mmCIF file of C-alpha atoms in Angstrom:
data_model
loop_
_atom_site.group_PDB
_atom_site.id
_atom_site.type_symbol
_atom_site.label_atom_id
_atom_site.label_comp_id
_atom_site.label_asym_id
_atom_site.label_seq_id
_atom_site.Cartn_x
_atom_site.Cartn_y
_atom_site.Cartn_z
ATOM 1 C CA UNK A 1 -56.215 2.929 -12.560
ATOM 2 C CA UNK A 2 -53.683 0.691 -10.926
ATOM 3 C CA UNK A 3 -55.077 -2.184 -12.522
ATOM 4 C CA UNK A 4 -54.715 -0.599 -15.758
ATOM 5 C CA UNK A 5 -51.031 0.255 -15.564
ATOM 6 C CA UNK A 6 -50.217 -3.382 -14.456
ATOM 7 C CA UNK A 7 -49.190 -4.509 -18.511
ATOM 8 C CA UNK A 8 -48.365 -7.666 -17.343
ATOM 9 C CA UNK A 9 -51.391 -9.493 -15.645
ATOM 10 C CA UNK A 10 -53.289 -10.973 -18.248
ATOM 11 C CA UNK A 11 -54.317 -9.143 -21.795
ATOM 12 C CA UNK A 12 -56.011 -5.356 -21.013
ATOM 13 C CA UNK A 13 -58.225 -5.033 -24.148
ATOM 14 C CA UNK A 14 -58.119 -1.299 -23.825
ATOM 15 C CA UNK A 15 -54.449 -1.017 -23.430
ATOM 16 C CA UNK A 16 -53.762 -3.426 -26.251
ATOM 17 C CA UNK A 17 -56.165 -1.611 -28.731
ATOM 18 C CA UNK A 18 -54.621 0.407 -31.301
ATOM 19 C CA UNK A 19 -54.286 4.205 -30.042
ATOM 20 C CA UNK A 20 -53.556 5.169 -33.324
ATOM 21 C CA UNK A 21 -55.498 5.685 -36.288
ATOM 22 C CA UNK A 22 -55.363 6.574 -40.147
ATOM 23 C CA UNK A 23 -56.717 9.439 -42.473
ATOM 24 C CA UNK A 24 -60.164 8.284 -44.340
ATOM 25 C CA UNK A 25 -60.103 6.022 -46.736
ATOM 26 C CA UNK A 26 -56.427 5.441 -46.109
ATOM 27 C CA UNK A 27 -56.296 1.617 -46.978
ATOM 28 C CA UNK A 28 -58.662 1.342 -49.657
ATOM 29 C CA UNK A 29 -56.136 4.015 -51.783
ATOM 30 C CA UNK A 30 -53.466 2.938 -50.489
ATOM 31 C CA UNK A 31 -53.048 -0.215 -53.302
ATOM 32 C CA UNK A 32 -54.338 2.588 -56.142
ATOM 33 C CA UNK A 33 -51.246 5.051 -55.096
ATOM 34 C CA UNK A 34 -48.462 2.123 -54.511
ATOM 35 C CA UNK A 35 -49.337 1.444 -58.215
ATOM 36 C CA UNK A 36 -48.802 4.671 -59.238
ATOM 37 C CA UNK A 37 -45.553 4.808 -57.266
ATOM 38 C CA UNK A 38 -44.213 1.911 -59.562
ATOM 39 C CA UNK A 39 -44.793 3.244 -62.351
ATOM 40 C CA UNK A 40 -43.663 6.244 -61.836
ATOM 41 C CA UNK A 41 -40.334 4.363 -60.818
ATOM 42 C CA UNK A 42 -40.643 2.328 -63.567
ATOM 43 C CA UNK A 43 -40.753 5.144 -66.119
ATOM 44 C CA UNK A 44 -37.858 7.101 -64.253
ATOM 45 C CA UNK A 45 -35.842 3.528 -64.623
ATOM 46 C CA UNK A 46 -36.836 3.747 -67.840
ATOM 47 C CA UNK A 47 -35.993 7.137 -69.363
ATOM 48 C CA UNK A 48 -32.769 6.663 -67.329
ATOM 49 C CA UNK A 49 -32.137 3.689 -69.408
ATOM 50 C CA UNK A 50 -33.066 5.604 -72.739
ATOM 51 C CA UNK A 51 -30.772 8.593 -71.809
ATOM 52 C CA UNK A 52 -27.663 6.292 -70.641
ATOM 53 C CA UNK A 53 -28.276 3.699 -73.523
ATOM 54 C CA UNK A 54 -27.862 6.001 -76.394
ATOM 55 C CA UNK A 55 -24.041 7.075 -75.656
ATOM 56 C CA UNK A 56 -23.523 3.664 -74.158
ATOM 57 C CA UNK A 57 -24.102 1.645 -77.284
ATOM 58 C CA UNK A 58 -21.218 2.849 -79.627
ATOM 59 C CA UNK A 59 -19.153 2.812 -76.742
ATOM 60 C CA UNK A 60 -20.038 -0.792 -75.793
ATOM 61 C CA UNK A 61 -20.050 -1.285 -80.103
ATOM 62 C CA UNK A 62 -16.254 -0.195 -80.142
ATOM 63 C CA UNK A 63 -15.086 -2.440 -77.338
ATOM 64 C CA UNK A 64 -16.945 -5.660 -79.138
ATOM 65 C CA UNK A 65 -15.020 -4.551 -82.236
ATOM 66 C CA UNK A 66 -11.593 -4.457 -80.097
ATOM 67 C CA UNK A 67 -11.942 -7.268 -77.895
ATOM 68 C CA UNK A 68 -12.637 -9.330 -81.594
ATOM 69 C CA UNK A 69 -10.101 -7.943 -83.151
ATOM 70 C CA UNK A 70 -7.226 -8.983 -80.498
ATOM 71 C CA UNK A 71 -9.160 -12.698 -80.026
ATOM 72 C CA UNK A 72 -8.947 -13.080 -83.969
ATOM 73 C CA UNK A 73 -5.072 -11.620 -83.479
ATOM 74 C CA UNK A 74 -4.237 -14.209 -80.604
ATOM 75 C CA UNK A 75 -6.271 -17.014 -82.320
ATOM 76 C CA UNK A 76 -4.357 -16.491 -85.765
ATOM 77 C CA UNK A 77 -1.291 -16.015 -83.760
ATOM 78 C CA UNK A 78 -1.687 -19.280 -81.640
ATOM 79 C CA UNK A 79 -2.440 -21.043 -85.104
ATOM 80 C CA UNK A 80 1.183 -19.661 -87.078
ATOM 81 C CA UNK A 81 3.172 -21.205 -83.822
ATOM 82 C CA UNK A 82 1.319 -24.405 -83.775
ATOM 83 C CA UNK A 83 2.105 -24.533 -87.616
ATOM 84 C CA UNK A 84 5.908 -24.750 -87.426
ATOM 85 C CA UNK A 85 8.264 -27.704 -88.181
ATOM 86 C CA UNK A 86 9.084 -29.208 -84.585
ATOM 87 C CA UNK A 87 11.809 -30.122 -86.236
ATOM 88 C CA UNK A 88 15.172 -28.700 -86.569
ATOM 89 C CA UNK A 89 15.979 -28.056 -90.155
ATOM 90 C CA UNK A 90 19.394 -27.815 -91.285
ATOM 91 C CA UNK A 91 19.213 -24.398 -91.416
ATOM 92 C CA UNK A 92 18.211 -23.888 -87.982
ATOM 93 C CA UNK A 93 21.304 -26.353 -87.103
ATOM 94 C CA UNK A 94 24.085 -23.929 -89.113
ATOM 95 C CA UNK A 95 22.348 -20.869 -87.175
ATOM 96 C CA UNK A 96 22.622 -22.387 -83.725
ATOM 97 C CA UNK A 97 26.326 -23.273 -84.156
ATOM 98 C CA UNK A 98 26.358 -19.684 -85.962
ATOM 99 C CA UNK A 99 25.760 -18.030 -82.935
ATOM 100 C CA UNK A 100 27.443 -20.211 -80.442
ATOM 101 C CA UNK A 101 30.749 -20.963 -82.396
ATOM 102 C CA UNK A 102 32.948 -19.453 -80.029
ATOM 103 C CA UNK A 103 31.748 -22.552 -77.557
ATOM 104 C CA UNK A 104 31.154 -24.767 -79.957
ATOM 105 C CA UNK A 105 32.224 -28.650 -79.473
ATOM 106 C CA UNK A 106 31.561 -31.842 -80.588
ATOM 107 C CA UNK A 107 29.232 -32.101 -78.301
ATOM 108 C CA UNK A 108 26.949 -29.907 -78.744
ATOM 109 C CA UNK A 109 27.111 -30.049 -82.505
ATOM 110 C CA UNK A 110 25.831 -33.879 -81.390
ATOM 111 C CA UNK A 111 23.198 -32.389 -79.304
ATOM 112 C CA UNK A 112 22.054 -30.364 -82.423
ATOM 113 C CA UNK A 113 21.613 -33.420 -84.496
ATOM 114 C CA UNK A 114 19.317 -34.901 -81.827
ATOM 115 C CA UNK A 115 15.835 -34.322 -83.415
ATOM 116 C CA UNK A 116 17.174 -35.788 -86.790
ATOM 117 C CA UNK A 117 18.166 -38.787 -84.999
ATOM 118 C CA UNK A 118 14.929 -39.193 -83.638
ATOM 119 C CA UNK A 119 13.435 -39.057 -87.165
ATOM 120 C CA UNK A 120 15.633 -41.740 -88.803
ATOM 121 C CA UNK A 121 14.090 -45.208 -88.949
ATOM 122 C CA UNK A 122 17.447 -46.802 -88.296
ATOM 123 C CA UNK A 123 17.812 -45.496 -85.111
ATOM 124 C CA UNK A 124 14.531 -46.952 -83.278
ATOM 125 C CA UNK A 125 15.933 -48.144 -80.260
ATOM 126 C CA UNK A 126 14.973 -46.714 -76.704
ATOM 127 C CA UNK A 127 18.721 -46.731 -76.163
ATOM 128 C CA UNK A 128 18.309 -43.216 -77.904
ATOM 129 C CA UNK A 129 16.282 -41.250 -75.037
ATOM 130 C CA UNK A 130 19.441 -42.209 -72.888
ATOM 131 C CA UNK A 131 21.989 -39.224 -74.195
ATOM 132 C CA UNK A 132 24.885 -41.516 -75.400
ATOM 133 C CA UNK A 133 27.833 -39.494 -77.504
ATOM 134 C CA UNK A 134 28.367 -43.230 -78.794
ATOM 135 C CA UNK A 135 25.351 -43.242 -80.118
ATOM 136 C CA UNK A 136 25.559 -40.193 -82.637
ATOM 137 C CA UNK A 137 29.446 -41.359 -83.734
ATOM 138 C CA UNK A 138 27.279 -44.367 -84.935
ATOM 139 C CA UNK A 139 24.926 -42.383 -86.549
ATOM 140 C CA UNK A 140 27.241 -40.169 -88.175
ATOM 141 C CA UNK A 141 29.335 -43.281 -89.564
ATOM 142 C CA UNK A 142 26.253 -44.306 -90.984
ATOM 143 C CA UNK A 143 24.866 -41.917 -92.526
ATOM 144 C CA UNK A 144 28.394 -41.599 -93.914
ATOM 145 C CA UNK A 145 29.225 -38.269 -92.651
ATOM 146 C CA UNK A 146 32.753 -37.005 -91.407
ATOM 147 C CA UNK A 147 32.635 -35.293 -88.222
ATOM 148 C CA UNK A 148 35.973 -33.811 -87.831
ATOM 149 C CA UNK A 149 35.390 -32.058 -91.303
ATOM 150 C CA UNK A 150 31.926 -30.232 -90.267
ATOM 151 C CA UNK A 151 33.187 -29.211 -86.980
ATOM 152 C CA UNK A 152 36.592 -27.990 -88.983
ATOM 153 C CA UNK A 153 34.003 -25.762 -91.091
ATOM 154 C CA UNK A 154 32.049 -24.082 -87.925
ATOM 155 C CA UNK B 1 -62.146 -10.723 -52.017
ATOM 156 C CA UNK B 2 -61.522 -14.973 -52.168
ATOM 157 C CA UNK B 3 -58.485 -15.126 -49.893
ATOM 158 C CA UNK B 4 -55.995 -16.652 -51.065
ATOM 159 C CA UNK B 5 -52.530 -18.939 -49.256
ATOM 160 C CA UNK B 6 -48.878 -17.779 -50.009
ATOM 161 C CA UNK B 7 -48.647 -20.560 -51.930
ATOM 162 C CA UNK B 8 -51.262 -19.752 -54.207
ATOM 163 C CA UNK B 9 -50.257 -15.377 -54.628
ATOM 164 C CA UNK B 10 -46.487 -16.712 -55.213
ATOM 165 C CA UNK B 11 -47.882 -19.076 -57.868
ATOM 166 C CA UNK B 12 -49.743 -16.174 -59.416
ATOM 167 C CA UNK B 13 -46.970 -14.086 -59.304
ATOM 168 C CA UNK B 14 -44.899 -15.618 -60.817
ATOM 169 C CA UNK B 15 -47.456 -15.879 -64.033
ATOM 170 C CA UNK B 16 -46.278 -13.045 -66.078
ATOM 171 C CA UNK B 17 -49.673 -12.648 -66.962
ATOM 172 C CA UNK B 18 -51.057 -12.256 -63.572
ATOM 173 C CA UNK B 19 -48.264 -10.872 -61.914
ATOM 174 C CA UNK B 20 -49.825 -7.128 -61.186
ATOM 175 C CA UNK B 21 -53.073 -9.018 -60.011
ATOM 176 C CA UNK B 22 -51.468 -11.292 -57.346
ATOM 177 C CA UNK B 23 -49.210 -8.201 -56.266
ATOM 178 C CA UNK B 24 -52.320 -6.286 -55.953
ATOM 179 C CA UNK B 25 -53.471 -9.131 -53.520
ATOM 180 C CA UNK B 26 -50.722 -9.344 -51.636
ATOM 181 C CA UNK B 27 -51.002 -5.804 -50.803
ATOM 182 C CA UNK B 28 -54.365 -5.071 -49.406
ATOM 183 C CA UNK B 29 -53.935 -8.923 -47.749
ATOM 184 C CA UNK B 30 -50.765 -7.018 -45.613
ATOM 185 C CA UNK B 31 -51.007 -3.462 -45.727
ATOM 186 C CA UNK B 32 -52.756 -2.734 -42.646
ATOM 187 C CA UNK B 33 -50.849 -4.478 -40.308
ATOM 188 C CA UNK B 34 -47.678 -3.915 -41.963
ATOM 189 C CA UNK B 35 -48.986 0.253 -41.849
ATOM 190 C CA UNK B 36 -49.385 -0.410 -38.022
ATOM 191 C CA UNK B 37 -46.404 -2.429 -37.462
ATOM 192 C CA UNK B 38 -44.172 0.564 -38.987
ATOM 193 C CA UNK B 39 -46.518 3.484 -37.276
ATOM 194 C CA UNK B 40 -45.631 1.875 -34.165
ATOM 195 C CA UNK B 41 -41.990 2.640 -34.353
ATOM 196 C CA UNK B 42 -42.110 5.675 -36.325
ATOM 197 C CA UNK B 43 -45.565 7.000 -34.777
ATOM 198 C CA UNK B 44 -45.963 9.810 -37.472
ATOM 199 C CA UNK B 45 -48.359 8.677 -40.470
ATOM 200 C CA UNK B 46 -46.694 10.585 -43.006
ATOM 201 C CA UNK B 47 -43.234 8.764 -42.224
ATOM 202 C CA UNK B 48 -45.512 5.286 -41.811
ATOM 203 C CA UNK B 49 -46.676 5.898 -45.471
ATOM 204 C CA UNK B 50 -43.469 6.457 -46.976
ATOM 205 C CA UNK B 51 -42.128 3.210 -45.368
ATOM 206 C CA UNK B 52 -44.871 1.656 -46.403
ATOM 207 C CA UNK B 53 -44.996 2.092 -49.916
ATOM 208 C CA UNK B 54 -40.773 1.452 -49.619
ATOM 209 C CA UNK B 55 -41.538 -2.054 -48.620
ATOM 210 C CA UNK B 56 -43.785 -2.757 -50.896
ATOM 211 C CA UNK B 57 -41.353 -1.096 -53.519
ATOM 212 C CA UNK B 58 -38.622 -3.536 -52.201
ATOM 213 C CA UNK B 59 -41.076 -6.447 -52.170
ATOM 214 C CA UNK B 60 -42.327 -5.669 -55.744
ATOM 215 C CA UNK B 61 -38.427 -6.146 -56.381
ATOM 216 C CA UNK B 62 -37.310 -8.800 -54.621
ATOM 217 C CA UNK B 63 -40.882 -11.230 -54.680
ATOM 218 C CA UNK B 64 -39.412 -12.901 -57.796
ATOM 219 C CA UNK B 65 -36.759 -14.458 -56.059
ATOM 220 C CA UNK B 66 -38.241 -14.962 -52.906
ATOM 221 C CA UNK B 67 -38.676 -19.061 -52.192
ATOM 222 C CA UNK B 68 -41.059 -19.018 -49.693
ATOM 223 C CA UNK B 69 -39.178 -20.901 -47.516
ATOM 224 C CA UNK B 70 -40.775 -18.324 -44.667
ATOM 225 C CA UNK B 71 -44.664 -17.091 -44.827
ATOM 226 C CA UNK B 72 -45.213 -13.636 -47.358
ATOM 227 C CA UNK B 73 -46.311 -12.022 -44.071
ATOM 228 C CA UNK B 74 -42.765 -12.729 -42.295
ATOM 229 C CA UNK B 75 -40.601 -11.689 -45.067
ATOM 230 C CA UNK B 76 -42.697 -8.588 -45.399
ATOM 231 C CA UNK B 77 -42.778 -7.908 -41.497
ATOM 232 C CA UNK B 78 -38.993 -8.359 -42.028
ATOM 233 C CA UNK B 79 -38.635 -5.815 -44.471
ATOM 234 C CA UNK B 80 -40.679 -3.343 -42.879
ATOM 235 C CA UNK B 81 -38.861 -3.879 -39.818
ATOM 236 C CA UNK B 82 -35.705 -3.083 -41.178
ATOM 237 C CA UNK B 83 -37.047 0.094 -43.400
ATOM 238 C CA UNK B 84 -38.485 1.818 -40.394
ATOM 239 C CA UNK B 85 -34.419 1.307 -38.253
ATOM 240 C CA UNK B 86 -33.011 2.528 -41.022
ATOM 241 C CA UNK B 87 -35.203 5.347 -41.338
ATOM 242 C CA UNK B 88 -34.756 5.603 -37.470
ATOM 243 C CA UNK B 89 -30.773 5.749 -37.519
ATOM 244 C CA UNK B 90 -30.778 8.016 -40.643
ATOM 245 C CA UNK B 91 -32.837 10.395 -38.554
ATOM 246 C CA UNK B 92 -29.979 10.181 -36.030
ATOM 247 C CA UNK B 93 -27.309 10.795 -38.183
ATOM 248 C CA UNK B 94 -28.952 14.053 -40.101
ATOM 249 C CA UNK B 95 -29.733 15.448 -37.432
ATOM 250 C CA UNK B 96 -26.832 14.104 -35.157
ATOM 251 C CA UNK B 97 -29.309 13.141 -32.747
ATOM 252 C CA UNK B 98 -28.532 11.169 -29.154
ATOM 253 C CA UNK B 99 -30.694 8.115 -28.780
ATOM 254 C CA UNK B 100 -32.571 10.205 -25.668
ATOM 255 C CA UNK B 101 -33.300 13.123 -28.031
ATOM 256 C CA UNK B 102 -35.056 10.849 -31.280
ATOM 257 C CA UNK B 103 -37.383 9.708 -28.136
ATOM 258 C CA UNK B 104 -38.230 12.920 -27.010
ATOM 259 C CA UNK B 105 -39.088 13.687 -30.705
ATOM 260 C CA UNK B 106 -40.711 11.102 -31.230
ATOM 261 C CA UNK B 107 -42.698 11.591 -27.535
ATOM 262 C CA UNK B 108 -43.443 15.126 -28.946
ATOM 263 C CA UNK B 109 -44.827 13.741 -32.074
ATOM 264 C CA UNK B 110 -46.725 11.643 -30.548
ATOM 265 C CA UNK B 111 -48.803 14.233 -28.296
ATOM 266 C CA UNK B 112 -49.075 16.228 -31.963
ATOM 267 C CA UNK B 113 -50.408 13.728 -33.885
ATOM 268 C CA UNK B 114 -53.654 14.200 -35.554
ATOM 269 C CA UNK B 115 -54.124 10.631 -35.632
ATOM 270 C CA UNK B 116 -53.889 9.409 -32.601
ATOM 271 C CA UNK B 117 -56.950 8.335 -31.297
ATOM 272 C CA UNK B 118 -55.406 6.846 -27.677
ATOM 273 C CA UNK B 119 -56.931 7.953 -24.070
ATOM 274 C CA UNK B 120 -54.553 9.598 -21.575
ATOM 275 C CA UNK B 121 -53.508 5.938 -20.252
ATOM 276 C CA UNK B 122 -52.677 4.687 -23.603
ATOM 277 C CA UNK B 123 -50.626 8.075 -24.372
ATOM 278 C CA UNK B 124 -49.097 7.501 -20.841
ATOM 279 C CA UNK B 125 -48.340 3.632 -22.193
ATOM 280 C CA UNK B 126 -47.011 4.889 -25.888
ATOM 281 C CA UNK B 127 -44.955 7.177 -23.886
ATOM 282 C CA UNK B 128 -43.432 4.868 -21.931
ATOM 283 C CA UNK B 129 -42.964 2.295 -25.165
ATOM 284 C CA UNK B 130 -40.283 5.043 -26.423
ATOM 285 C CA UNK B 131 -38.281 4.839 -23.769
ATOM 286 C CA UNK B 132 -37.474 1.657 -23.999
ATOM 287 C CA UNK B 133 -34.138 0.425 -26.415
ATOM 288 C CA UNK B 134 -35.073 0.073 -30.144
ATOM 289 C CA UNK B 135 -34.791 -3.373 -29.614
ATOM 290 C CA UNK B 136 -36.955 -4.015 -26.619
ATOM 291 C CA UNK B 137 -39.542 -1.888 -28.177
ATOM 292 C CA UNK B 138 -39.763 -3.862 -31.162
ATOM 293 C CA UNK B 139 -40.079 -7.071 -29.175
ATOM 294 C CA UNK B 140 -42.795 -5.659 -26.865
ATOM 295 C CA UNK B 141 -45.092 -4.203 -30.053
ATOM 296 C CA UNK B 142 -44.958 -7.599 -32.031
ATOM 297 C CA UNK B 143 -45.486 -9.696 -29.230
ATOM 298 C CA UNK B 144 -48.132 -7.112 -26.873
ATOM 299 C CA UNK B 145 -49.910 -5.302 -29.997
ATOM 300 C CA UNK B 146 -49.485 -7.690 -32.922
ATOM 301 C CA UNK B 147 -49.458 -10.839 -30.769
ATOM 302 C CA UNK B 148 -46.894 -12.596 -33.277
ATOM 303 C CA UNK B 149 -45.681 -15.728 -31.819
ATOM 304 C CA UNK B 150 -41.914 -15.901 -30.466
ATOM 305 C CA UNK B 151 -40.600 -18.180 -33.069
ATOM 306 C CA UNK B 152 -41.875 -15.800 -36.127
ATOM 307 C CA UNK B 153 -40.134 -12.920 -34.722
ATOM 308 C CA UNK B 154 -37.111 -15.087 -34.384
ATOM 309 C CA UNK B 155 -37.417 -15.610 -37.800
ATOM 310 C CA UNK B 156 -38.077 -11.708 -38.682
ATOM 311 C CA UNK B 157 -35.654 -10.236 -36.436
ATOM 312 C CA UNK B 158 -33.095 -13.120 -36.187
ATOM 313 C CA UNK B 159 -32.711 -13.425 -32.927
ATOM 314 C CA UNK B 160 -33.022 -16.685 -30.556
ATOM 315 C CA UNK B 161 -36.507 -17.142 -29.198
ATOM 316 C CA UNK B 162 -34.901 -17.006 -26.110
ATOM 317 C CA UNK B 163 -33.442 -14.067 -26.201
ATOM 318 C CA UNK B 164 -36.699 -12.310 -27.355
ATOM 319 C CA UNK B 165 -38.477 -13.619 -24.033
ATOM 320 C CA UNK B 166 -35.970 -12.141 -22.300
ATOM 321 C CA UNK B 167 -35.976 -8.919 -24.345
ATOM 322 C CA UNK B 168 -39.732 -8.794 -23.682
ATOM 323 C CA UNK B 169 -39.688 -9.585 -19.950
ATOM 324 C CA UNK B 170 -37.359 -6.702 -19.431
ATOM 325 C CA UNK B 171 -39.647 -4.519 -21.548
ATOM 326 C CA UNK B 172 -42.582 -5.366 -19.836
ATOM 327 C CA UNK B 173 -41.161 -4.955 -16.204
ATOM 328 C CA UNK B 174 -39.577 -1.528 -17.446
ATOM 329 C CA UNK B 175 -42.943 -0.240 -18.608
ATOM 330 C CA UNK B 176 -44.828 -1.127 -15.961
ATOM 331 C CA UNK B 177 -42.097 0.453 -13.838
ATOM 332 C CA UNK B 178 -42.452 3.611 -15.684
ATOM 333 C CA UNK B 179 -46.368 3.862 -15.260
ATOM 334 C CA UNK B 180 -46.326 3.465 -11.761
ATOM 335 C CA UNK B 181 -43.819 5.994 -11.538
ATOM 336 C CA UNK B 182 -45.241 8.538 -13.012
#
C-alpha cells in the first residue's frame, strides 16, 4: 500500500485512472441535447427580440424623425449665416454709430469704414492692413466725402 | 468519424453553410475530456453537465471570433476552467461558505456519488485532491490526470510555466503527505 500512496515516483496506472464515471450513453447524447439547448436559447433570444422590438420600433421611429429634424434645422441654419454679406453695408455702419454715439469719434467712425476700404480698387496697397488714420483722411478726400459733416450728423 | 485539425473545423465553421456540422464536430472531438476536466473540480455529474453544456454555449458564441492563435482544445479547456471557479465561488457566496466547508461538501459528495467508480485508495487520493488550494488542485489534475504539458496550461490558466511546476511540486508533496498521514 505504501507504494501506492507514494504519487510521486513514477506514473501509478491505477491511481491515475479515472475514479469517476458517467450515466449510460452519456456522451453519445450529449451532442443531441447541447443542440437542443441552443435552440431553445435561440428561440428564447428570439421571442425576446419579438416582444422588445414591437414597442421599440416607433420609439426608435420618433427619435430618427427628431434627430432629422434638428440636423435639417442646424444644416439650414449653418447655410442662412454662411449666406450673409461679409460686408458692412451702410446700414449696418449708421446702426453701429447708432448705438455707440455717446463714444463715438473719428476714430472709430474710421474703423467702421474699414471693410469698404478694403473693397475699393484704389486703395490696393498692403499699406492698408497696417491701421493708419492717414490712410482713411485720404480715402475720404477721395471719395470726396466731408468728414467733419458726417460725424456733426451722428 | 474522419478526424479532422483545428484548422480544418474553424474553416468549416466559419461556412455558414456548414457551420452546425463543424460545431457538431467540435463537440464530440472535446466533450469527454472537457466533461472530465470540469467533474474533476466540481465532482458531482449533474453540476459537470451543466458546465458542460455552458461552455459549449459560450463556445457556440464566441467560435466566430476566435483566431486560433491557440489550439480549439486550449481555448475550450480555458473556458471550462473558468466556468467550473465561477461556479465554485458562486457556491461560496450563496451559501456564504468558508473555503474549508465547499471541501467538506464537496468530500461528502464525493463519498455519495453514484458515479464514482474509484477503489478506497483512489477515494483516499480524491480526498486528499480537495484539500489542496483551488489553484494547486487545478495544476495537479491537468498535469497528473490529463497529462497536459506545462506550457498549455500556461497558456489556459495564464500563469508562468514556472510557477505551475512549483504549484504542482507543492501539490504533489502535500498529497502524498496527506496519504501517509492518514
Amino acid at each position: 500500500m505504501e507504494n501506492n500512496n507514494n504519487i510521486g515516483s513514477g506514473p501509478d496506472k491505477k491511481l491515475k485512472s479515472n475514479p469517476f464515471s458517467a450515466p449510460e450513453s452519456y456522451f453519445e447524447s450529449f451532442p443531441q441535447r447541447l443542440q437542443q439547448r441552443l435552440q431553445s436559447d435561440e428561440t428564447a433570444r428570439l421571442a425576446e427580440e419579438k416582444r422588445f422590438l414591437p414597442g421599440l420600433k416607433p420609439r426608435l421611429a420618433l427619435v430618427a424623425a427628431a434627430t432629422a429634424l434638428f440636423i435639417i434645422g442646424y444644416l439650414g441654419f449653418q447655410n442662412l449665416m454662411h449666406q450673409e454679406d461679409p460686408w458692412l453695408t451702410s446700414e449696418e455702419i449708421a446702426g453701429y454709430i447708432d448705438m455707440h454715439h455717446h463714444e463715438f469719434t473719428d476714430y472709430y467712425f474710421l474703423g467702421t469704414l474699414d471693410d469698404d476700404l478694403y473693397e475699393d480698387e484704389y486703395y490696393t496697397d498692403d499699406a492698408l492692413y497696417e491701421y493708419d488714420p492717414d490712410i482713411y483722411i485720404e480715402y475720404l478726400y477721395h471719395e470726396d466725402i466731408d468728414i467733419e459733416l458726417i460725424i456733426a450728423e451722428y | 468519424m474522419q478526424d479532422h485539425t483545428d484548422k480544418e473545423l474553424l474553416s468549416l465553421f466559419r461556412n455558414p453553410d456548414q457551420k452546425n456540422y463543424a460545431f457538431n464536430l467540435i463537440v464530440r472531438k472535446y466533450q469527454e475530456r472537457l466533461y472530465w476536466h470540469i467533474r474533476k473540480i466540481v465532482i458531482g455529474h449533474e453540476d459537470a453537465d451543466d458546465l458542460l453544456q455552458n461552455t459549449f454555449l459560450k463556445a457556440w458564441k464566441g467560435l466566430e471570433k476566435f483566431m486560433g492563435e491557440s489550439g480549439i482544445y486550449t481555448w475550450l479547456y480555458r473556458i471550462a476552467t473558468n466556468e467550473s471557479l465561477s461556479f465554485l465561488n458562486e457556491k461560496k457566496r450563496k451559501f456564504f461558505l468558508p473555503l474549508v466547508d465547499v471541501e467538506k461538501k464537496l468530500s461528502a459528495s464525493l463519498e455519495s456519488d453514484d458515479y464514482f467508480s474509484g477503489d478506497e485508495i483512489q477515494l483516499k487520493l480524491q480526498k486528499a485532491i480537495l484539500k489542496l488550494p483551488e489553484k494547486q488542485r487545478l495544476v495537479f489534475n491537468m498535469r497528473y490526470f490529463d497529462e497536459i504539458k506545462y506550457e498549455d496550461m500556461a497558456r489556459v490558466l495564464d500563469t508562468s510555466v514556472g510557477a505551475l511546476k512549483a504549484s504542482y511540486h507543492h501539490a504533489t508533496k502535500k498529497i502524498e503527505k496527506m496519504m501517509k498521514d492518514d
